[in-house]
Amino acid sequence: MPLDMDTRAQLVDTVRRFVSERLRPLEAQVAEQDAVPEEILEEMKGLGLYGLSIPAEYGGLDLSMEDECLVAIELGRTSPAFRSAFGTNVGIGSQGLVMFGTEEQKAKYLPGIASGEIVTSFALTEPEAGSDSANVQLRAERQGDVYVLNGAKRFITNANRAHLFTVMARTDPSKPGAGGVSAFLVERNSPGLSVGRPEKKMGQQGAHICDVIFEDVKVPVENRLGEEGQGFRVAMQVLDRGRLHISAVCVGVSERLIADCVAYASERKQFGQPIAQFQLVQGMIADSKTESMAAKALTLETARKRDAGESVTMEAAAAKYFASEMVGRVADRAVQIFGGSGYVADHGIERFYRDVRIFRIYEGTSQIQQVVIARETLKRGG
Protein backbone atom coordinates (compact mmCIF):
# COMPACT_ATOMS: atom_id res chain seq x y z
CA MET A 1 0.00 0.00 0.00
CA PRO A 2 1.25 3.54 -0.69
CA LEU A 3 2.78 5.54 2.13
CA ASP A 4 1.48 8.96 3.03
CA MET A 5 3.66 11.71 1.63
CA ASP A 6 5.38 12.57 4.93
CA THR A 7 6.24 8.96 5.72
CA ARG A 8 7.50 8.43 2.18
CA ALA A 9 9.71 11.52 2.41
CA GLN A 10 11.15 10.32 5.72
CA LEU A 11 11.89 6.87 4.34
CA VAL A 12 13.55 8.20 1.20
CA ASP A 13 15.60 10.67 3.25
CA THR A 14 16.70 7.92 5.65
CA VAL A 15 17.84 5.72 2.78
CA ARG A 16 19.58 8.68 1.09
CA ARG A 17 21.56 9.42 4.24
CA PHE A 18 22.40 5.74 4.74
CA VAL A 19 23.73 5.57 1.18
CA SER A 20 25.75 8.76 1.57
CA GLU A 21 27.13 8.23 5.06
CA ARG A 22 27.54 4.44 5.29
CA LEU A 23 27.67 2.90 1.82
CA ARG A 24 29.55 5.29 -0.46
CA PRO A 25 32.66 5.38 1.77
CA LEU A 26 32.89 1.58 1.49
CA GLU A 27 32.56 1.26 -2.28
CA ALA A 28 36.26 0.66 -3.01
CA GLN A 29 36.60 -1.75 -0.08
CA VAL A 30 33.65 -3.85 -1.23
CA ALA A 31 35.06 -4.02 -4.76
CA GLU A 32 38.52 -5.03 -3.55
CA GLN A 33 37.32 -7.61 -1.01
CA ASP A 34 34.36 -8.85 -3.11
CA ALA A 35 32.16 -8.75 0.00
CA VAL A 36 29.70 -6.44 1.73
CA PRO A 37 30.68 -6.13 5.42
CA GLU A 38 28.47 -8.05 7.82
CA GLU A 39 27.83 -4.96 9.93
CA ILE A 40 26.38 -3.23 6.87
CA LEU A 41 24.09 -6.19 6.22
CA GLU A 42 22.87 -5.95 9.82
CA GLU A 43 22.20 -2.24 9.43
CA MET A 44 20.22 -2.97 6.26
CA LYS A 45 18.11 -5.44 8.21
CA GLY A 46 17.54 -2.83 10.91
CA LEU A 47 16.32 -0.33 8.31
CA GLY A 48 13.82 -2.86 6.95
CA LEU A 49 15.44 -3.01 3.52
CA TYR A 50 15.05 -6.79 3.28
CA GLY A 51 11.28 -6.42 3.64
CA LEU A 52 10.45 -3.43 1.45
CA SER A 53 7.89 -5.36 -0.60
CA ILE A 54 6.74 -7.88 2.02
CA PRO A 55 3.16 -7.39 3.33
CA ALA A 56 2.90 -5.61 6.67
CA GLU A 57 1.11 -8.53 8.34
CA TYR A 58 4.30 -10.55 7.90
CA GLY A 59 6.61 -7.84 9.20
CA GLY A 60 7.48 -6.06 5.97
CA LEU A 61 7.12 -2.43 4.92
CA ASP A 62 4.57 -3.35 2.22
CA LEU A 63 5.63 -0.53 -0.08
CA SER A 64 3.69 0.27 -3.21
CA MET A 65 5.59 -0.17 -6.47
CA GLU A 66 6.04 3.58 -6.78
CA ASP A 67 7.41 3.88 -3.24
CA GLU A 68 9.74 0.93 -3.85
CA CYS A 69 11.04 2.57 -7.02
CA LEU A 70 11.76 5.83 -5.17
CA VAL A 71 13.76 3.88 -2.58
CA ALA A 72 15.54 1.91 -5.33
CA ILE A 73 16.58 5.16 -7.02
CA GLU A 74 18.29 6.24 -3.80
CA LEU A 75 20.00 2.86 -3.49
CA GLY A 76 21.23 3.23 -7.06
CA ARG A 77 23.42 6.15 -6.00
CA THR A 78 26.06 3.74 -4.72
CA SER A 79 27.68 0.51 -5.88
CA PRO A 80 24.95 -1.90 -7.07
CA ALA A 81 26.43 -4.69 -4.93
CA PHE A 82 24.93 -3.13 -1.82
CA ARG A 83 21.39 -3.31 -3.20
CA SER A 84 21.98 -6.79 -4.52
CA ALA A 85 22.62 -8.02 -0.98
CA PHE A 86 18.90 -7.75 -0.21
CA GLY A 87 17.48 -7.23 -3.70
CA THR A 88 16.34 -10.82 -4.14
CA ASN A 89 14.40 -10.59 -0.87
CA VAL A 90 12.57 -7.55 -2.19
CA GLY A 91 12.02 -8.81 -5.73
CA ILE A 92 12.39 -12.05 -7.61
CA GLY A 93 13.28 -14.19 -4.61
CA SER A 94 10.14 -13.40 -2.62
CA GLN A 95 7.44 -12.15 -4.94
CA GLY A 96 6.42 -15.57 -6.24
CA LEU A 97 5.61 -16.46 -2.65
CA VAL A 98 3.81 -13.15 -2.05
CA MET A 99 1.72 -13.47 -5.23
CA PHE A 100 1.06 -17.21 -5.39
CA GLY A 101 1.85 -18.67 -1.96
CA THR A 102 -0.67 -20.30 0.33
CA GLU A 103 -1.36 -18.80 3.74
CA GLU A 104 0.66 -21.60 5.30
CA GLN A 105 3.64 -20.92 3.03
CA LYS A 106 3.49 -17.19 3.68
CA ALA A 107 3.26 -17.61 7.45
CA LYS A 108 6.21 -20.00 7.43
CA TYR A 109 8.63 -17.94 5.36
CA LEU A 110 7.64 -14.29 4.91
CA PRO A 111 8.38 -13.03 8.45
CA GLY A 112 11.95 -14.34 8.17
CA ILE A 113 12.32 -12.88 4.69
CA ALA A 114 11.09 -9.47 5.89
CA SER A 115 13.57 -9.42 8.78
CA GLY A 116 16.49 -10.64 6.67
CA GLU A 117 16.84 -13.80 8.72
CA ILE A 118 15.93 -15.69 5.54
CA VAL A 119 17.74 -14.68 2.35
CA THR A 120 15.94 -15.71 -0.81
CA SER A 121 17.08 -16.53 -4.32
CA PHE A 122 15.33 -17.07 -7.67
CA ALA A 123 16.50 -20.13 -9.59
CA LEU A 124 15.32 -19.97 -13.20
CA THR A 125 18.40 -19.76 -15.44
CA GLU A 126 20.06 -22.98 -16.63
CA PRO A 127 22.90 -23.78 -19.05
CA GLU A 128 20.30 -24.14 -21.84
CA ALA A 129 17.58 -21.87 -20.43
CA GLY A 130 18.53 -18.22 -20.25
CA SER A 131 16.59 -15.96 -22.56
CA ASP A 132 14.69 -19.12 -23.57
CA SER A 133 13.32 -19.33 -20.04
CA ALA A 134 10.55 -21.77 -21.00
CA ASN A 135 13.21 -24.36 -21.89
CA VAL A 136 13.72 -25.39 -18.26
CA GLN A 137 15.22 -28.87 -18.02
CA LEU A 138 15.65 -29.32 -14.26
CA ARG A 139 13.32 -32.23 -13.56
CA ALA A 140 10.78 -32.47 -10.74
CA GLU A 141 9.28 -35.94 -10.57
CA ARG A 142 6.33 -36.53 -8.26
CA GLN A 143 6.76 -39.48 -5.94
CA GLY A 144 3.88 -39.66 -3.49
CA ASP A 145 3.88 -36.62 -1.24
CA VAL A 146 7.23 -35.27 -2.49
CA TYR A 147 8.80 -34.10 -5.73
CA VAL A 148 12.33 -35.29 -6.51
CA LEU A 149 14.43 -32.60 -8.23
CA ASN A 150 17.43 -33.31 -10.45
CA GLY A 151 19.41 -30.87 -12.55
CA ALA A 152 21.31 -27.61 -12.28
CA LYS A 153 20.74 -23.87 -12.26
CA ARG A 154 23.31 -21.31 -13.38
CA PHE A 155 24.25 -17.71 -12.48
CA ILE A 156 21.88 -17.61 -9.50
CA THR A 157 22.17 -14.34 -7.57
CA ASN A 158 22.78 -14.63 -3.81
CA ALA A 159 22.80 -18.44 -4.04
CA ASN A 160 25.77 -18.69 -1.68
CA ARG A 161 23.88 -16.79 1.03
CA ALA A 162 20.35 -18.00 0.32
CA HIS A 163 18.27 -19.98 2.77
CA LEU A 164 15.30 -20.38 0.42
CA PHE A 165 15.13 -20.81 -3.36
CA THR A 166 12.19 -20.28 -5.67
CA VAL A 167 12.96 -22.96 -8.24
CA MET A 168 11.47 -23.46 -11.69
CA ALA A 169 11.41 -27.15 -12.66
CA ARG A 170 9.81 -29.30 -15.35
CA THR A 171 7.08 -31.47 -13.87
CA ASP A 172 5.65 -32.71 -17.17
CA PRO A 173 8.29 -33.69 -19.75
CA SER A 174 5.53 -34.53 -22.24
CA LYS A 175 4.70 -30.81 -22.45
CA PRO A 176 7.47 -28.84 -24.14
CA GLY A 177 7.85 -25.17 -23.30
CA ALA A 178 6.11 -23.23 -20.56
CA GLY A 179 3.21 -25.59 -19.97
CA GLY A 180 5.30 -28.27 -18.29
CA VAL A 181 7.06 -25.97 -15.79
CA SER A 182 6.14 -25.62 -12.11
CA ALA A 183 7.50 -23.50 -9.25
CA PHE A 184 8.78 -24.76 -5.89
CA LEU A 185 10.05 -23.37 -2.61
CA VAL A 186 13.24 -25.27 -1.81
CA GLU A 187 15.16 -24.84 1.43
CA ARG A 188 18.96 -24.55 1.30
CA ASN A 189 19.52 -27.36 3.80
CA SER A 190 17.64 -29.90 1.67
CA PRO A 191 19.75 -33.09 1.25
CA GLY A 192 21.20 -33.24 -2.25
CA LEU A 193 21.22 -29.47 -2.83
CA SER A 194 24.67 -27.94 -3.28
CA VAL A 195 25.91 -24.50 -4.29
CA GLY A 196 29.00 -23.88 -6.42
CA ARG A 197 31.69 -21.30 -5.86
CA PRO A 198 30.90 -17.67 -6.75
CA GLU A 199 31.77 -16.82 -10.34
CA LYS A 200 34.43 -14.26 -11.15
CA LYS A 201 32.60 -11.44 -12.88
CA MET A 202 33.23 -8.35 -14.96
CA GLY A 203 31.65 -6.08 -12.36
CA GLN A 204 29.50 -5.78 -9.25
CA GLN A 205 32.09 -7.30 -6.95
CA GLY A 206 30.43 -8.01 -3.62
CA ALA A 207 27.33 -9.39 -5.35
CA HIS A 208 27.67 -13.11 -6.01
CA ILE A 209 26.25 -15.56 -8.53
CA CYS A 210 26.68 -19.33 -8.32
CA ASP A 211 25.54 -22.60 -9.80
CA VAL A 212 22.99 -24.57 -7.77
CA ILE A 213 22.99 -28.36 -8.15
CA PHE A 214 20.02 -30.62 -7.37
CA GLU A 215 20.71 -34.33 -6.88
CA ASP A 216 17.61 -36.26 -5.81
CA VAL A 217 16.42 -33.29 -3.75
CA LYS A 218 13.10 -34.14 -2.11
CA VAL A 219 10.64 -31.24 -1.90
CA PRO A 220 7.28 -31.65 -0.12
CA VAL A 221 4.20 -31.22 -2.30
CA GLU A 222 3.06 -28.43 0.01
CA ASN A 223 6.12 -26.43 -1.11
CA ARG A 224 4.86 -26.14 -4.67
CA LEU A 225 3.87 -22.58 -5.62
CA GLY A 226 0.50 -22.63 -7.34
CA GLU A 227 -0.66 -25.56 -9.43
CA GLU A 228 1.44 -27.81 -11.63
CA GLY A 229 2.22 -26.12 -14.92
CA GLN A 230 1.90 -22.57 -13.51
CA GLY A 231 5.62 -22.04 -12.99
CA PHE A 232 6.18 -19.95 -16.09
CA ARG A 233 3.26 -17.71 -15.14
CA VAL A 234 4.80 -17.27 -11.69
CA ALA A 235 8.16 -16.38 -13.20
CA MET A 236 6.77 -13.85 -15.67
CA GLN A 237 4.68 -11.99 -13.10
CA VAL A 238 7.64 -11.88 -10.73
CA LEU A 239 9.84 -10.50 -13.51
CA ASP A 240 7.34 -7.74 -14.38
CA ARG A 241 7.85 -6.31 -10.91
CA GLY A 242 11.57 -7.02 -10.84
CA ARG A 243 12.10 -5.17 -14.11
CA LEU A 244 10.61 -2.01 -12.66
CA HIS A 245 12.85 -2.28 -9.61
CA ILE A 246 15.93 -2.65 -11.82
CA SER A 247 14.78 0.30 -13.94
CA ALA A 248 14.70 2.47 -10.83
CA VAL A 249 18.17 1.33 -9.78
CA CYS A 250 19.46 2.26 -13.25
CA VAL A 251 17.98 5.74 -12.82
CA GLY A 252 19.71 6.12 -9.47
CA VAL A 253 23.08 5.05 -10.87
CA SER A 254 22.70 7.49 -13.76
CA GLU A 255 21.91 10.34 -11.38
CA ARG A 256 25.00 9.49 -9.32
CA LEU A 257 27.20 9.44 -12.42
CA ILE A 258 25.78 12.72 -13.73
CA ALA A 259 26.44 14.43 -10.39
CA ASP A 260 30.01 13.09 -10.41
CA CYS A 261 30.50 14.35 -13.98
CA VAL A 262 29.22 17.81 -13.14
CA ALA A 263 31.48 18.08 -10.10
CA TYR A 264 34.54 16.89 -11.99
CA ALA A 265 33.91 18.98 -15.09
CA SER A 266 33.45 22.09 -12.96
CA GLU A 267 36.88 21.62 -11.37
CA ARG A 268 39.01 20.03 -14.09
CA LYS A 269 40.71 22.71 -16.21
CA GLN A 270 42.01 22.51 -19.74
CA PHE A 271 42.99 25.35 -22.04
CA GLY A 272 42.73 27.71 -19.08
CA GLN A 273 39.11 27.00 -18.07
CA PRO A 274 36.93 24.30 -16.52
CA ILE A 275 36.01 21.67 -19.07
CA ALA A 276 32.37 22.24 -18.10
CA GLN A 277 32.58 25.41 -20.18
CA PHE A 278 33.19 23.47 -23.39
CA GLN A 279 30.06 22.84 -25.40
CA LEU A 280 31.01 19.30 -26.40
CA VAL A 281 31.28 18.35 -22.72
CA GLN A 282 28.01 20.17 -22.04
CA GLY A 283 26.45 18.12 -24.83
CA MET A 284 27.37 14.86 -23.11
CA ILE A 285 25.99 16.13 -19.81
CA ALA A 286 22.79 17.32 -21.50
CA ASP A 287 22.25 13.99 -23.26
CA SER A 288 22.81 12.08 -20.04
CA LYS A 289 20.47 14.28 -18.02
CA THR A 290 17.70 14.13 -20.61
CA GLU A 291 17.85 10.35 -20.94
CA SER A 292 17.96 9.91 -17.16
CA MET A 293 14.91 12.12 -16.70
CA ALA A 294 13.03 10.20 -19.40
CA ALA A 295 13.85 6.85 -17.79
CA LYS A 296 12.73 8.12 -14.40
CA ALA A 297 9.44 9.42 -15.76
CA LEU A 298 8.70 6.14 -17.58
CA THR A 299 9.61 4.03 -14.55
CA LEU A 300 7.49 5.98 -12.07
CA GLU A 301 4.54 6.27 -14.46
CA THR A 302 4.60 2.50 -14.99
CA ALA A 303 4.89 1.90 -11.24
CA ARG A 304 1.78 4.01 -10.64
CA LYS A 305 -0.10 2.05 -13.32
CA ARG A 306 0.85 -1.22 -11.65
CA ASP A 307 -0.27 0.13 -8.28
CA ALA A 308 -3.60 1.00 -9.89
CA GLY A 309 -4.05 -2.63 -10.91
CA GLU A 310 -3.29 -2.23 -14.60
CA SER A 311 -1.35 -4.81 -16.60
CA VAL A 312 2.12 -3.37 -17.23
CA THR A 313 3.94 -6.20 -19.00
CA MET A 314 4.77 -3.98 -21.97
CA GLU A 315 5.46 -0.87 -19.92
CA ALA A 316 7.75 -2.69 -17.47
CA ALA A 317 9.69 -4.18 -20.37
CA ALA A 318 9.98 -0.76 -22.00
CA ALA A 319 11.17 0.82 -18.75
CA LYS A 320 13.78 -1.88 -18.17
CA TYR A 321 14.93 -1.75 -21.80
CA PHE A 322 15.27 2.02 -21.90
CA ALA A 323 16.70 2.51 -18.41
CA SER A 324 19.33 -0.24 -18.66
CA GLU A 325 20.49 0.93 -22.08
CA MET A 326 20.42 4.53 -20.86
CA VAL A 327 22.68 3.94 -17.86
CA GLY A 328 25.20 2.19 -20.09
CA ARG A 329 25.41 5.27 -22.28
CA VAL A 330 25.67 7.56 -19.25
CA ALA A 331 28.49 5.47 -17.80
CA ASP A 332 30.31 5.55 -21.13
CA ARG A 333 30.02 9.34 -21.29
CA ALA A 334 31.22 9.58 -17.70
CA VAL A 335 34.43 7.78 -18.62
CA GLN A 336 34.82 10.18 -21.55
CA ILE A 337 34.28 13.29 -19.43
CA PHE A 338 36.75 12.08 -16.78
CA GLY A 339 39.22 11.13 -19.53
CA GLY A 340 42.26 9.27 -18.24
CA SER A 341 41.01 9.69 -14.69
CA GLY A 342 37.86 7.82 -15.66
CA TYR A 343 39.84 4.89 -16.96
CA VAL A 344 41.85 4.34 -13.77
CA ALA A 345 40.37 3.16 -10.49
CA ASP A 346 40.84 6.26 -8.34
CA HIS A 347 37.47 7.90 -9.04
CA GLY A 348 35.42 4.71 -9.30
CA ILE A 349 34.04 5.67 -12.71
CA GLU A 350 35.55 2.63 -14.44
CA ARG A 351 33.98 0.45 -11.73
CA PHE A 352 30.52 1.83 -12.43
CA TYR A 353 31.17 1.38 -16.16
CA ARG A 354 31.66 -2.34 -15.50
CA ASP A 355 28.93 -2.57 -12.87
CA VAL A 356 26.11 -1.29 -15.07
CA ARG A 357 26.80 -3.64 -17.98
CA ILE A 358 24.85 -6.48 -16.38
CA PHE A 359 21.65 -4.43 -16.22
CA ARG A 360 21.18 -5.03 -19.96
CA ILE A 361 21.37 -8.79 -19.43
CA TYR A 362 19.70 -10.03 -16.25
CA GLU A 363 15.97 -10.18 -15.62
CA GLY A 364 15.59 -10.31 -19.38
CA THR A 365 18.12 -9.09 -21.95
CA SER A 366 17.44 -5.95 -23.96
CA GLN A 367 16.58 -8.18 -26.90
CA ILE A 368 13.99 -10.08 -24.87
CA GLN A 369 12.50 -6.76 -23.76
CA GLN A 370 12.20 -5.78 -27.43
CA VAL A 371 10.36 -9.03 -28.12
CA VAL A 372 7.97 -8.41 -25.21
CA ILE A 373 7.37 -4.79 -26.22
CA ALA A 374 6.66 -5.72 -29.84
CA ARG A 375 4.42 -8.65 -28.90
CA GLU A 376 2.36 -6.59 -26.47
CA THR A 377 2.12 -3.64 -28.88
CA LEU A 378 0.83 -5.93 -31.64
CA LYS A 379 -1.60 -7.54 -29.23
CA ARG A 380 -2.98 -4.13 -28.24
CA GLY A 381 -3.21 -2.97 -31.83
CA GLY A 382 -0.70 -0.15 -31.47
PDB file of N, CA, C and O in Angstrom, residues 45-46 50 91 95 140 155 161 186 231 248 253 258 302 316-318 321 328 355:
ATOM      1  N   LYS A  45      19.220  -4.735   7.581  1.00  0.00           N
ATOM      2  CA  LYS A  45      18.107  -5.438   8.215  1.00  0.00           C
ATOM      3  C   LYS A  45      17.369  -4.508   9.169  1.00  0.00           C
ATOM      4  O   LYS A  45      16.134  -4.470   9.201  1.00  0.00           O
ATOM      5  N   GLY A  46      18.144  -3.749   9.950  1.00  0.00           N
ATOM      6  CA  GLY A  46      17.538  -2.832  10.908  1.00  0.00           C
ATOM      7  C   GLY A  46      16.693  -1.753  10.249  1.00  0.00           C
ATOM      8  O   GLY A  46      15.706  -1.289  10.832  1.00  0.00           O
ATOM      9  N   TYR A  50      15.320  -5.441   3.762  1.00  0.00           N
ATOM     10  CA  TYR A  50      15.049  -6.791   3.279  1.00  0.00           C
ATOM     11  C   TYR A  50      13.547  -7.033   3.090  1.00  0.00           C
ATOM     12  O   TYR A  50      13.159  -7.982   2.411  1.00  0.00           O
ATOM     13  N   GLY A  91      12.580  -8.560  -4.403  1.00  0.00           N
ATOM     14  CA  GLY A  91      12.020  -8.809  -5.727  1.00  0.00           C
ATOM     15  C   GLY A  91      11.829 -10.267  -6.063  1.00  0.00           C
ATOM     16  O   GLY A  91      10.993 -10.964  -5.479  1.00  0.00           O
ATOM     17  N   GLN A  95       8.741 -12.565  -4.418  1.00  0.00           N
ATOM     18  CA  GLN A  95       7.438 -12.149  -4.939  1.00  0.00           C
ATOM     19  C   GLN A  95       6.595 -13.295  -5.478  1.00  0.00           C
ATOM     20  O   GLN A  95       5.366 -13.207  -5.521  1.00  0.00           O
ATOM     21  N   ALA A 140      11.455 -32.243 -12.014  1.00  0.00           N
ATOM     22  CA  ALA A 140      10.780 -32.467 -10.739  1.00  0.00           C
ATOM     23  C   ALA A 140       9.784 -33.599 -10.934  1.00  0.00           C
ATOM     24  O   ALA A 140       8.736 -33.421 -11.556  1.00  0.00           O
ATOM     25  N   PHE A 155      24.201 -19.165 -12.674  1.00  0.00           N
ATOM     26  CA  PHE A 155      24.246 -17.713 -12.483  1.00  0.00           C
ATOM     27  C   PHE A 155      23.151 -17.234 -11.525  1.00  0.00           C
ATOM     28  O   PHE A 155      22.481 -16.228 -11.779  1.00  0.00           O
ATOM     29  N   ARG A 161      24.392 -17.269  -0.246  1.00  0.00           N
ATOM     30  CA  ARG A 161      23.876 -16.791   1.031  1.00  0.00           C
ATOM     31  C   ARG A 161      22.426 -17.197   1.276  1.00  0.00           C
ATOM     32  O   ARG A 161      21.901 -16.999   2.368  1.00  0.00           O
ATOM     33  N   VAL A 186      12.275 -24.245  -2.201  1.00  0.00           N
ATOM     34  CA  VAL A 186      13.245 -25.271  -1.813  1.00  0.00           C
ATOM     35  C   VAL A 186      14.198 -24.686  -0.777  1.00  0.00           C
ATOM     36  O   VAL A 186      14.843 -23.664  -1.039  1.00  0.00           O
ATOM     37  N   GLY A 231       4.324 -22.618 -13.320  1.00  0.00           N
ATOM     38  CA  GLY A 231       5.619 -22.040 -12.987  1.00  0.00           C
ATOM     39  C   GLY A 231       6.030 -20.888 -13.874  1.00  0.00           C
ATOM     40  O   GLY A 231       6.565 -19.884 -13.405  1.00  0.00           O
ATOM     41  N   ALA A 248      14.488   1.397 -11.801  1.00  0.00           N
ATOM     42  CA  ALA A 248      14.697   2.466 -10.828  1.00  0.00           C
ATOM     43  C   ALA A 248      16.151   2.519 -10.363  1.00  0.00           C
ATOM     44  O   ALA A 248      16.721   3.607 -10.192  1.00  0.00           O
ATOM     45  N   VAL A 253      21.681   5.082 -10.467  1.00  0.00           N
ATOM     46  CA  VAL A 253      23.083   5.054 -10.873  1.00  0.00           C
ATOM     47  C   VAL A 253      23.377   6.195 -11.845  1.00  0.00           C
ATOM     48  O   VAL A 253      24.401   6.876 -11.738  1.00  0.00           O
ATOM     49  N   ILE A 258      25.928  11.356 -13.224  1.00  0.00           N
ATOM     50  CA  ILE A 258      25.778  12.723 -13.734  1.00  0.00           C
ATOM     51  C   ILE A 258      26.295  13.728 -12.708  1.00  0.00           C
ATOM     52  O   ILE A 258      27.011  14.684 -13.054  1.00  0.00           O
ATOM     53  N   THR A 302       4.958   3.919 -14.912  1.00  0.00           N
ATOM     54  CA  THR A 302       4.598   2.501 -14.988  1.00  0.00           C
ATOM     55  C   THR A 302       4.330   1.940 -13.604  1.00  0.00           C
ATOM     56  O   THR A 302       3.409   1.128 -13.413  1.00  0.00           O
ATOM     57  N   ALA A 316       6.606  -2.291 -18.299  1.00  0.00           N
ATOM     58  CA  ALA A 316       7.749  -2.694 -17.474  1.00  0.00           C
ATOM     59  C   ALA A 316       8.924  -3.105 -18.349  1.00  0.00           C
ATOM     60  O   ALA A 316      10.084  -2.792 -18.047  1.00  0.00           O
ATOM     61  N   ALA A 317       8.626  -3.809 -19.440  1.00  0.00           N
ATOM     62  CA  ALA A 317       9.688  -4.185 -20.368  1.00  0.00           C
ATOM     63  C   ALA A 317      10.310  -2.952 -21.010  1.00  0.00           C
ATOM     64  O   ALA A 317      11.541  -2.860 -21.159  1.00  0.00           O
ATOM     65  N   ALA A 318       9.469  -1.987 -21.388  1.00  0.00           N
ATOM     66  CA  ALA A 318       9.977  -0.756 -21.996  1.00  0.00           C
ATOM     67  C   ALA A 318      10.840   0.032 -21.015  1.00  0.00           C
ATOM     68  O   ALA A 318      11.887   0.578 -21.385  1.00  0.00           O
ATOM     69  N   TYR A 321      14.153  -1.877 -20.558  1.00  0.00           N
ATOM     70  CA  TYR A 321      14.928  -1.753 -21.796  1.00  0.00           C
ATOM     71  C   TYR A 321      15.568  -0.366 -21.892  1.00  0.00           C
ATOM     72  O   TYR A 321      16.780  -0.229 -22.060  1.00  0.00           O
ATOM     73  N   GLY A 328      23.965   2.566 -19.404  1.00  0.00           N
ATOM     74  CA  GLY A 328      25.200   2.189 -20.093  1.00  0.00           C
ATOM     75  C   GLY A 328      25.779   3.359 -20.870  1.00  0.00           C
ATOM     76  O   GLY A 328      27.003   3.595 -20.847  1.00  0.00           O
ATOM     77  N   ASP A 355      30.076  -2.146 -13.677  1.00  0.00           N
ATOM     78  CA  ASP A 355      28.931  -2.573 -12.870  1.00  0.00           C
ATOM     79  C   ASP A 355      27.618  -2.529 -13.642  1.00  0.00           C
ATOM     80  O   ASP A 355      26.768  -3.410 -13.498  1.00  0.00           O
TER      81      ASP A 355
END
